[in-house]
Amino acid sequence: MLSRLLAHGDFLNLSRFSPDAVKPQTLQLENGVHVHIIAPGIVAFCPQTLNLKSKYIVLSSGVHGNETAPIEICDDLVKRLFTGSLVPAHAVLFQFGNLDAMAIAKRFTEENMNRLFCGAHSAGEGRVNDERIRAKQLEDTMAAFFADAGDNAEKLHYDLHTAIRESKNEKFAVYPFLHGKPYSREQLSFMKACGVKTILLSESATTTYSYHSSLNHGAHSFTVELGKVQPFGQNDMARFEEARNTLTSLVCEPHLSLDDDLSDMVIYRVNQVINKQADDFELYFADDTPNFMDFKQGDKLASETGAKYFAEQDGEAVVFPNANVVIGQRAILTVVPASLEYINV
C-alpha cells in the first residue's frame, strides 16, 4: 500500500476498493511533510513546522456519495500532496465521507448522513447503520484534529457538495447559524474567490456537518454547493477551476490575498423550514424547478394532510425541495433576499 501511495497518491481508490489495506499509520514524506493515515477515506497532512499563524483546515467531501465533483477535487489534492507536487503550509484533514454510497452512486445507502451530526447519529435507535457509524467517526477525527490546534489557531471547515437539481445560482453556500456571533467578511471573500457568490444564512440549529464544526469547534464553516450532481468522470472540471485553485492556495500558501469587495455577492436568509409530516406531502411546482426559483406572496408551495404551505412574501425562493425525504425531515427551505448590512460584517 505504502509504495502505491507514495508513487501515485492513490488514497481514495485504496479506501474505496481495498479498505482493509488502509491501516492507521504516520509517515514522513521526503519533503518533511507528516502524513497521518487515520482510516479509509480519512487522512491528514501537516507541514514540518507549524506556527501561531498556521491554519487547521478540514475539507470534507462525499458526505453524499453521488456528489462527485468535490470528491474529485479533493482526490486530486490528496494525490498531489502524497507525491510531493504540492506542499502544505497548514495542517489539513481530508474526509471522504460516504465511501459505501460512492460505490453505488447514491446519496446514501440507508440514511442521509448530513442529518446525522451534532450527535444525531446516536439519538433514538442509536448507531444502527453505516451512515450513523461513519458520521460519528467523522466527528471524532475532526475533534482530534482540531484538538491539536490550540485555542488561538484559525480553524476552517468546508463541507463540499453538489446539488440534486439545477440552480439559478449555480454555486452557493450555506453559512450555518452562528448564535449571534458576527459573520466573517474574510470568509465571504474566500467564498467569492471560490466562485461562490450566493450565500444562504441559516437562522436555526441543524444537524448538518458544517453546523457541527461551527458550534462545537468554533470553526469558520460552510456547506458549499459547487454545482449539479454528475457521475464520476463526467464533471466539466473547468466549471470548478476557481474553487479548485482557491482551495489549493488555501492549503499551500501561508496567507491568501482576497478581494474584500462583496458588492456582487447575493445574500439570502432562511425564511421557512418546511418539514414533511405526512406521506402525502406534495410539491406544487415542477420536479425540475431549479433552486432559487422565486415565487409571489400567496403562491402555494406544498401541501400534506393537515397543512398547506405558501410563499409569505414576494421574491421568496425555494432551495433543496425534495418531497421524497422521510417524515420529519426538511422537504423545502425557503429564502428571502438580505443585505450586507443585515449580516453585520
mmCIF file of C-alpha atoms in Angstrom:
data_model
loop_
_atom_site.group_PDB
_atom_site.id
_atom_site.type_symbol
_atom_site.label_atom_id
_atom_site.label_comp_id
_atom_site.label_asym_id
_atom_site.label_seq_id
_atom_site.Cartn_x
_atom_site.Cartn_y
_atom_site.Cartn_z
ATOM 1 C CA MET A 1 0.000 0.000 0.000
ATOM 2 C CA LEU A 2 2.701 2.457 1.019
ATOM 3 C CA SER A 3 4.624 2.265 -2.249
ATOM 4 C CA ARG A 4 1.404 2.820 -4.198
ATOM 5 C CA LEU A 5 0.511 5.840 -2.075
ATOM 6 C CA LEU A 6 3.927 7.446 -2.418
ATOM 7 C CA ALA A 7 4.109 6.780 -6.158
ATOM 8 C CA HIS A 8 0.573 7.711 -7.132
ATOM 9 C CA GLY A 9 -1.187 9.174 -4.080
ATOM 10 C CA ASP A 10 -3.996 6.738 -4.754
ATOM 11 C CA PHE A 11 -5.529 7.052 -1.286
ATOM 12 C CA LEU A 12 -9.175 7.382 -2.302
ATOM 13 C CA ASN A 13 -9.129 4.382 -4.639
ATOM 14 C CA LEU A 14 -7.461 2.268 -1.971
ATOM 15 C CA SER A 15 -10.047 3.439 0.549
ATOM 16 C CA ARG A 16 -12.929 2.626 -1.765
ATOM 17 C CA PHE A 17 -11.801 -0.668 -3.245
ATOM 18 C CA SER A 18 -9.291 -2.081 -0.730
ATOM 19 C CA PRO A 19 -10.343 -0.552 2.596
ATOM 20 C CA ASP A 20 -8.803 -3.385 4.625
ATOM 21 C CA ALA A 21 -5.403 -2.334 3.280
ATOM 22 C CA VAL A 22 -5.759 1.196 4.686
ATOM 23 C CA LYS A 23 -4.330 0.874 8.201
ATOM 24 C CA PRO A 24 -3.751 3.740 10.647
ATOM 25 C CA GLN A 25 -0.154 4.908 10.399
ATOM 26 C CA THR A 26 2.027 8.002 10.408
ATOM 27 C CA LEU A 27 4.795 8.601 7.902
ATOM 28 C CA GLN A 28 7.046 11.408 6.768
ATOM 29 C CA LEU A 29 7.458 12.284 3.109
ATOM 30 C CA GLU A 30 10.823 13.195 1.572
ATOM 31 C CA ASN A 31 9.851 16.881 1.749
ATOM 32 C CA GLY A 32 9.341 16.610 5.508
ATOM 33 C CA VAL A 33 5.547 16.628 5.439
ATOM 34 C CA HIS A 34 3.935 14.410 8.059
ATOM 35 C CA VAL A 35 1.064 12.217 6.847
ATOM 36 C CA HIS A 36 -1.426 10.697 9.267
ATOM 37 C CA ILE A 37 -3.491 7.925 7.691
ATOM 38 C CA ILE A 38 -6.394 7.646 10.111
ATOM 39 C CA ALA A 39 -8.955 5.378 8.448
ATOM 40 C CA PRO A 40 -10.263 4.579 4.971
ATOM 41 C CA GLY A 41 -11.135 7.921 3.405
ATOM 42 C CA ILE A 42 -9.601 9.989 6.234
ATOM 43 C CA VAL A 43 -6.064 11.386 6.025
ATOM 44 C CA ALA A 44 -4.241 14.443 7.393
ATOM 45 C CA PHE A 45 -1.147 16.289 6.171
ATOM 46 C CA CYS A 46 0.959 18.587 8.351
ATOM 47 C CA PRO A 47 3.995 20.664 7.335
ATOM 48 C CA GLN A 48 7.292 20.110 9.113
ATOM 49 C CA THR A 49 6.707 23.128 11.307
ATOM 50 C CA LEU A 50 3.555 24.917 12.396
ATOM 51 C CA ASN A 51 3.423 28.388 13.913
ATOM 52 C CA LEU A 52 0.861 30.670 15.519
ATOM 53 C CA LYS A 53 -0.393 31.721 12.073
ATOM 54 C CA SER A 54 -0.889 28.172 10.838
ATOM 55 C CA LYS A 55 -4.438 27.182 9.990
ATOM 56 C CA TYR A 56 -6.181 23.903 10.726
ATOM 57 C CA ILE A 57 -8.296 23.079 7.680
ATOM 58 C CA VAL A 58 -10.884 20.327 7.235
ATOM 59 C CA LEU A 59 -12.053 19.577 3.697
ATOM 60 C CA SER A 60 -14.925 17.092 3.707
ATOM 61 C CA SER A 61 -16.491 15.729 0.551
ATOM 62 C CA GLY A 62 -18.688 12.798 -0.362
ATOM 63 C CA VAL A 63 -20.922 13.051 2.695
ATOM 64 C CA HIS A 64 -23.413 12.324 -0.080
ATOM 65 C CA GLY A 65 -21.805 9.611 -2.169
ATOM 66 C CA ASN A 66 -23.009 10.709 -5.615
ATOM 67 C CA GLU A 67 -21.771 14.317 -5.338
ATOM 68 C CA THR A 68 -18.644 13.620 -7.289
ATOM 69 C CA ALA A 69 -17.042 16.926 -8.316
ATOM 70 C CA PRO A 70 -15.878 17.860 -4.797
ATOM 71 C CA ILE A 71 -14.663 14.286 -4.284
ATOM 72 C CA GLU A 72 -12.583 14.554 -7.464
ATOM 73 C CA ILE A 73 -11.195 17.960 -6.414
ATOM 74 C CA CYS A 74 -10.125 16.628 -3.010
ATOM 75 C CA ASP A 75 -8.812 13.379 -4.504
ATOM 76 C CA ASP A 76 -6.559 15.410 -6.797
ATOM 77 C CA LEU A 77 -5.272 17.490 -3.862
ATOM 78 C CA VAL A 78 -4.526 14.359 -1.832
ATOM 79 C CA LYS A 79 -2.670 12.754 -4.752
ATOM 80 C CA ARG A 80 -0.515 15.841 -5.251
ATOM 81 C CA LEU A 81 0.242 16.117 -1.532
ATOM 82 C CA PHE A 82 1.236 12.443 -1.313
ATOM 83 C CA THR A 83 3.504 12.660 -4.363
ATOM 84 C CA GLY A 84 5.101 15.929 -3.247
ATOM 85 C CA SER A 85 3.966 18.118 -6.127
ATOM 86 C CA LEU A 86 2.106 20.178 -3.523
ATOM 87 C CA VAL A 87 3.460 21.078 -0.090
ATOM 88 C CA PRO A 88 1.005 22.147 2.618
ATOM 89 C CA ALA A 89 1.597 25.365 4.513
ATOM 90 C CA HIS A 90 -1.049 24.411 7.070
ATOM 91 C CA ALA A 91 -2.465 21.324 8.733
ATOM 92 C CA VAL A 92 -5.203 19.859 6.553
ATOM 93 C CA LEU A 93 -7.574 16.959 7.176
ATOM 94 C CA PHE A 94 -9.343 15.333 4.237
ATOM 95 C CA GLN A 95 -12.503 13.356 4.907
ATOM 96 C CA PHE A 96 -14.149 11.415 2.081
ATOM 97 C CA GLY A 97 -17.449 10.822 3.791
ATOM 98 C CA ASN A 98 -19.684 8.086 2.462
ATOM 99 C CA LEU A 99 -17.499 5.505 0.738
ATOM 100 C CA ASP A 100 -20.267 2.903 0.538
ATOM 101 C CA ALA A 101 -22.650 5.323 -1.176
ATOM 102 C CA MET A 102 -19.925 6.252 -3.673
ATOM 103 C CA ALA A 103 -19.783 2.593 -4.683
ATOM 104 C CA ILE A 104 -23.460 2.569 -5.673
ATOM 105 C CA ALA A 105 -23.582 6.182 -6.977
ATOM 106 C CA LYS A 106 -26.252 7.169 -4.456
ATOM 107 C CA ARG A 107 -26.580 9.979 -1.916
ATOM 108 C CA PHE A 108 -26.656 7.418 0.873
ATOM 109 C CA THR A 109 -27.196 3.710 1.481
ATOM 110 C CA GLU A 110 -29.709 3.888 4.342
ATOM 111 C CA GLU A 111 -29.883 7.380 5.839
ATOM 112 C CA ASN A 112 -28.948 10.934 4.854
ATOM 113 C CA MET A 113 -25.597 11.426 6.565
ATOM 114 C CA ASN A 114 -25.854 15.215 6.535
ATOM 115 C CA ARG A 115 -28.699 14.954 9.049
ATOM 116 C CA LEU A 116 -26.645 12.859 11.471
ATOM 117 C CA PHE A 117 -24.173 15.297 13.009
ATOM 118 C CA CYS A 118 -24.228 17.170 16.320
ATOM 119 C CA GLY A 119 -24.686 13.772 17.903
ATOM 120 C CA ALA A 120 -27.800 12.867 15.890
ATOM 121 C CA HIS A 121 -26.006 9.666 14.854
ATOM 122 C CA SER A 122 -26.507 8.329 18.373
ATOM 123 C CA ALA A 123 -30.034 9.596 19.009
ATOM 124 C CA GLY A 124 -33.132 7.422 19.010
ATOM 125 C CA GLU A 125 -32.246 3.897 17.977
ATOM 126 C CA GLY A 126 -28.539 4.716 18.047
ATOM 127 C CA ARG A 127 -25.773 3.854 15.596
ATOM 128 C CA VAL A 128 -27.700 1.138 13.773
ATOM 129 C CA ASN A 129 -26.412 1.697 10.222
ATOM 130 C CA ASP A 130 -23.213 2.516 8.381
ATOM 131 C CA GLU A 131 -24.085 6.188 7.882
ATOM 132 C CA ARG A 132 -24.549 6.713 11.606
ATOM 133 C CA ILE A 133 -21.319 4.909 12.424
ATOM 134 C CA ARG A 134 -19.400 6.914 9.808
ATOM 135 C CA ALA A 135 -20.867 10.256 10.953
ATOM 136 C CA LYS A 136 -19.589 9.533 14.469
ATOM 137 C CA GLN A 137 -16.175 8.633 13.060
ATOM 138 C CA LEU A 138 -16.023 11.870 11.060
ATOM 139 C CA GLU A 139 -16.932 13.882 14.161
ATOM 140 C CA ASP A 140 -14.333 12.077 16.268
ATOM 141 C CA THR A 141 -11.491 12.509 13.783
ATOM 142 C CA MET A 142 -12.366 16.184 13.339
ATOM 143 C CA ALA A 143 -12.341 16.643 17.127
ATOM 144 C CA ALA A 144 -8.916 15.016 17.446
ATOM 145 C CA PHE A 145 -7.554 17.131 14.582
ATOM 146 C CA PHE A 146 -8.864 20.415 15.991
ATOM 147 C CA ALA A 147 -7.677 19.466 19.495
ATOM 148 C CA ASP A 148 -4.118 19.861 18.221
ATOM 149 C CA ALA A 149 -4.856 23.392 17.041
ATOM 150 C CA GLY A 150 -4.864 25.129 20.400
ATOM 151 C CA ASP A 151 -7.197 27.915 21.400
ATOM 152 C CA ASN A 152 -5.895 30.643 19.096
ATOM 153 C CA ALA A 153 -5.347 28.838 15.799
ATOM 154 C CA GLU A 154 -7.749 29.537 12.955
ATOM 155 C CA LYS A 155 -9.989 26.539 12.332
ATOM 156 C CA LEU A 156 -11.728 26.132 8.981
ATOM 157 C CA HIS A 157 -14.200 23.572 7.677
ATOM 158 C CA TYR A 158 -15.600 23.470 4.159
ATOM 159 C CA ASP A 159 -18.106 20.666 3.605
ATOM 160 C CA LEU A 160 -18.170 20.340 -0.173
ATOM 161 C CA HIS A 161 -21.262 19.188 -2.056
ATOM 162 C CA THR A 162 -23.144 19.386 -5.337
ATOM 163 C CA ALA A 163 -26.918 19.738 -5.581
ATOM 164 C CA ILE A 164 -29.508 17.256 -6.842
ATOM 165 C CA ARG A 165 -31.183 19.790 -9.137
ATOM 166 C CA GLU A 166 -30.229 22.676 -11.380
ATOM 167 C CA SER A 167 -29.895 26.090 -9.780
ATOM 168 C CA LYS A 168 -30.475 29.645 -10.954
ATOM 169 C CA ASN A 169 -27.361 30.400 -8.889
ATOM 170 C CA GLU A 170 -25.049 27.527 -9.823
ATOM 171 C CA LYS A 171 -22.682 27.776 -6.866
ATOM 172 C CA PHE A 172 -23.869 28.731 -3.409
ATOM 173 C CA ALA A 173 -23.001 28.158 0.223
ATOM 174 C CA VAL A 174 -24.945 27.804 3.445
ATOM 175 C CA TYR A 175 -23.488 29.786 6.343
ATOM 176 C CA PRO A 176 -24.503 27.882 9.490
ATOM 177 C CA PHE A 177 -26.358 29.570 12.337
ATOM 178 C CA LEU A 178 -23.850 31.477 14.484
ATOM 179 C CA HIS A 179 -25.999 32.166 17.552
ATOM 180 C CA GLY A 180 -25.418 35.907 17.388
ATOM 181 C CA LYS A 181 -21.717 35.857 16.514
ATOM 182 C CA PRO A 182 -20.761 38.116 13.587
ATOM 183 C CA TYR A 183 -20.322 36.737 10.096
ATOM 184 C CA SER A 184 -16.807 36.905 8.680
ATOM 185 C CA ARG A 185 -16.067 39.271 5.808
ATOM 186 C CA GLU A 186 -12.844 37.362 5.161
ATOM 187 C CA GLN A 187 -14.763 34.104 4.838
ATOM 188 C CA LEU A 188 -17.268 35.662 2.458
ATOM 189 C CA SER A 189 -14.312 36.919 0.404
ATOM 190 C CA PHE A 190 -12.932 33.387 0.382
ATOM 191 C CA MET A 191 -16.253 32.047 -0.899
ATOM 192 C CA LYS A 192 -16.190 34.674 -3.644
ATOM 193 C CA ALA A 193 -12.672 33.575 -4.628
ATOM 194 C CA CYS A 194 -14.043 30.019 -4.945
ATOM 195 C CA GLY A 195 -16.629 31.306 -7.422
ATOM 196 C CA VAL A 196 -19.382 31.085 -4.806
ATOM 197 C CA LYS A 197 -21.245 34.385 -4.859
ATOM 198 C CA THR A 198 -24.578 33.348 -3.342
ATOM 199 C CA ILE A 199 -24.775 32.846 0.421
ATOM 200 C CA LEU A 200 -27.678 31.470 2.460
ATOM 201 C CA LEU A 201 -27.718 32.493 6.099
ATOM 202 C CA SER A 202 -29.132 29.753 8.282
ATOM 203 C CA GLU A 203 -31.078 31.071 11.256
ATOM 204 C CA SER A 204 -31.599 27.927 13.307
ATOM 205 C CA ALA A 205 -29.723 24.956 14.700
ATOM 206 C CA THR A 206 -29.409 21.950 12.381
ATOM 207 C CA THR A 207 -27.692 18.566 12.348
ATOM 208 C CA THR A 208 -25.506 19.290 9.304
ATOM 209 C CA TYR A 209 -21.762 18.794 9.386
ATOM 210 C CA SER A 210 -20.906 22.465 8.899
ATOM 211 C CA TYR A 211 -23.160 23.470 11.800
ATOM 212 C CA HIS A 212 -21.477 20.817 13.953
ATOM 213 C CA SER A 213 -17.975 22.171 13.314
ATOM 214 C CA SER A 214 -19.089 25.760 13.820
ATOM 215 C CA LEU A 215 -20.967 25.076 17.046
ATOM 216 C CA ASN A 216 -18.666 22.556 18.691
ATOM 217 C CA HIS A 217 -15.233 23.667 17.476
ATOM 218 C CA GLY A 218 -15.640 27.376 16.744
ATOM 219 C CA ALA A 219 -14.575 26.780 13.148
ATOM 220 C CA HIS A 220 -15.391 29.043 10.238
ATOM 221 C CA SER A 221 -17.650 26.628 8.381
ATOM 222 C CA PHE A 222 -19.779 26.424 5.253
ATOM 223 C CA THR A 223 -21.799 23.858 3.386
ATOM 224 C CA VAL A 224 -20.595 24.627 -0.138
ATOM 225 C CA GLU A 225 -22.690 23.624 -3.167
ATOM 226 C CA LEU A 226 -20.457 23.702 -6.245
ATOM 227 C CA GLY A 227 -22.882 22.731 -9.000
ATOM 228 C CA LYS A 228 -25.048 19.787 -10.005
ATOM 229 C CA VAL A 229 -24.609 16.072 -9.338
ATOM 230 C CA GLN A 230 -22.818 14.161 -12.114
ATOM 231 C CA PRO A 231 -21.369 10.625 -12.268
ATOM 232 C CA PHE A 232 -17.660 10.106 -11.596
ATOM 233 C CA GLY A 233 -15.576 11.180 -14.577
ATOM 234 C CA GLN A 234 -18.369 13.206 -16.184
ATOM 235 C CA ASN A 235 -17.803 16.543 -14.466
ATOM 236 C CA ASP A 236 -16.693 19.504 -16.552
ATOM 237 C CA MET A 237 -13.844 20.412 -14.223
ATOM 238 C CA ALA A 238 -13.373 23.772 -15.950
ATOM 239 C CA ARG A 239 -16.554 24.841 -14.135
ATOM 240 C CA PHE A 240 -14.781 24.234 -10.823
ATOM 241 C CA GLU A 241 -11.477 25.916 -11.655
ATOM 242 C CA GLU A 242 -11.935 28.846 -9.254
ATOM 243 C CA ALA A 243 -12.841 26.547 -6.379
ATOM 244 C CA ARG A 244 -10.029 24.119 -7.111
ATOM 245 C CA ASN A 245 -7.387 26.843 -7.441
ATOM 246 C CA THR A 246 -8.545 28.689 -4.328
ATOM 247 C CA LEU A 247 -8.633 25.533 -2.210
ATOM 248 C CA THR A 248 -5.141 24.650 -3.442
ATOM 249 C CA SER A 249 -3.902 28.105 -2.473
ATOM 250 C CA LEU A 250 -5.597 27.828 0.909
ATOM 251 C CA VAL A 251 -3.738 24.609 1.679
ATOM 252 C CA CYS A 252 -0.358 25.580 0.237
ATOM 253 C CA GLU A 253 0.089 29.320 0.741
ATOM 254 C CA PRO A 254 0.905 30.855 4.134
ATOM 255 C CA HIS A 255 -1.511 33.708 3.508
ATOM 256 C CA LEU A 256 -4.223 34.399 0.937
ATOM 257 C CA SER A 257 -4.753 37.793 -0.649
ATOM 258 C CA LEU A 258 -8.508 38.116 -1.088
ATOM 259 C CA ASP A 259 -10.713 40.696 -2.765
ATOM 260 C CA ASP A 260 -12.884 42.103 0.027
ATOM 261 C CA ASP A 261 -15.322 43.863 -2.329
ATOM 262 C CA LEU A 262 -18.541 41.989 -1.619
ATOM 263 C CA SER A 263 -20.815 44.204 -3.696
ATOM 264 C CA ASP A 264 -21.541 41.410 -6.184
ATOM 265 C CA MET A 265 -22.420 38.848 -3.508
ATOM 266 C CA VAL A 266 -26.054 37.738 -3.333
ATOM 267 C CA ILE A 267 -27.212 37.188 0.235
ATOM 268 C CA TYR A 268 -30.318 35.317 1.332
ATOM 269 C CA ARG A 269 -31.619 34.463 4.753
ATOM 270 C CA VAL A 270 -33.723 31.434 5.523
ATOM 271 C CA ASN A 271 -37.403 32.300 5.914
ATOM 272 C CA GLN A 272 -39.201 28.964 6.215
ATOM 273 C CA VAL A 273 -38.060 25.447 7.002
ATOM 274 C CA ILE A 274 -40.866 23.135 5.876
ATOM 275 C CA ASN A 275 -40.581 19.613 7.249
ATOM 276 C CA LYS A 276 -42.512 16.704 5.808
ATOM 277 C CA GLN A 277 -45.112 15.454 8.287
ATOM 278 C CA ALA A 278 -47.228 13.061 6.189
ATOM 279 C CA ASP A 279 -46.777 10.510 3.412
ATOM 280 C CA ASP A 280 -48.946 12.552 1.034
ATOM 281 C CA PHE A 281 -46.616 15.580 1.090
ATOM 282 C CA GLU A 282 -46.785 17.143 -2.386
ATOM 283 C CA LEU A 283 -44.912 19.970 -4.085
ATOM 284 C CA TYR A 284 -46.944 22.455 -6.130
ATOM 285 C CA PHE A 285 -44.238 23.156 -8.677
ATOM 286 C CA ALA A 286 -42.454 21.028 -11.266
ATOM 287 C CA ASP A 287 -39.868 18.455 -10.235
ATOM 288 C CA ASP A 288 -37.281 20.192 -12.421
ATOM 289 C CA THR A 289 -37.799 23.600 -10.791
ATOM 290 C CA PRO A 290 -34.283 24.929 -10.133
ATOM 291 C CA ASN A 291 -33.005 26.019 -6.747
ATOM 292 C CA PHE A 292 -33.641 29.736 -6.133
ATOM 293 C CA MET A 293 -36.787 29.858 -8.251
ATOM 294 C CA ASP A 294 -38.746 32.693 -6.651
ATOM 295 C CA PHE A 295 -42.469 32.984 -6.001
ATOM 296 C CA LYS A 296 -45.020 35.667 -5.246
ATOM 297 C CA GLN A 297 -46.636 36.137 -1.877
ATOM 298 C CA GLY A 298 -49.505 33.674 -1.521
ATOM 299 C CA ASP A 299 -48.251 31.185 -4.109
ATOM 300 C CA LYS A 300 -48.891 27.645 -2.922
ATOM 301 C CA LEU A 301 -45.678 25.689 -2.433
ATOM 302 C CA ALA A 302 -46.792 22.361 -0.972
ATOM 303 C CA SER A 303 -49.478 20.542 0.945
ATOM 304 C CA GLU A 304 -49.994 17.462 3.065
ATOM 305 C CA THR A 305 -52.693 16.136 5.341
ATOM 306 C CA GLY A 306 -53.493 18.891 7.795
ATOM 307 C CA ALA A 307 -51.318 21.619 6.271
ATOM 308 C CA LYS A 308 -50.784 23.854 3.253
ATOM 309 C CA TYR A 309 -47.658 25.901 2.686
ATOM 310 C CA PHE A 310 -47.445 29.250 0.889
ATOM 311 C CA ALA A 311 -44.844 31.848 -0.043
ATOM 312 C CA GLU A 312 -45.009 34.503 2.654
ATOM 313 C CA GLN A 313 -43.600 37.378 0.602
ATOM 314 C CA ASP A 314 -42.768 38.376 -2.953
ATOM 315 C CA GLY A 315 -39.381 37.095 -4.074
ATOM 316 C CA GLU A 316 -39.344 34.180 -1.650
ATOM 317 C CA ALA A 317 -37.338 31.385 -3.291
ATOM 318 C CA VAL A 318 -37.153 27.635 -2.773
ATOM 319 C CA VAL A 319 -33.944 25.703 -2.151
ATOM 320 C CA PHE A 320 -33.428 21.935 -1.770
ATOM 321 C CA PRO A 321 -37.075 20.960 -2.411
ATOM 322 C CA ASN A 322 -37.497 17.210 -2.067
ATOM 323 C CA ALA A 323 -40.855 15.559 -1.430
ATOM 324 C CA ASN A 324 -39.204 12.147 -1.086
ATOM 325 C CA VAL A 325 -37.457 12.741 2.227
ATOM 326 C CA VAL A 326 -38.533 10.663 5.202
ATOM 327 C CA ILE A 327 -41.209 12.029 7.521
ATOM 328 C CA GLY A 328 -39.754 14.570 9.914
ATOM 329 C CA GLN A 329 -37.000 15.783 7.600
ATOM 330 C CA ARG A 330 -36.845 19.049 5.685
ATOM 331 C CA ALA A 331 -38.737 18.972 2.389
ATOM 332 C CA ILE A 332 -38.353 22.640 1.399
ATOM 333 C CA LEU A 333 -36.170 25.514 2.506
ATOM 334 C CA THR A 334 -37.387 28.972 1.528
ATOM 335 C CA VAL A 335 -35.128 32.009 1.444
ATOM 336 C CA VAL A 336 -35.592 35.742 1.002
ATOM 337 C CA PRO A 337 -33.075 38.398 -0.049
ATOM 338 C CA ALA A 338 -30.995 40.039 2.674
ATOM 339 C CA SER A 339 -28.462 42.867 2.586
ATOM 340 C CA LEU A 340 -24.853 43.007 3.711
ATOM 341 C CA GLU A 341 -25.933 45.426 6.422
ATOM 342 C CA TYR A 342 -28.197 42.693 7.728
ATOM 343 C CA ILE A 343 -25.336 40.260 8.194
ATOM 344 C CA ASN A 344 -23.180 42.677 10.214
ATOM 345 C CA VAL A 345 -19.779 42.008 8.678
#
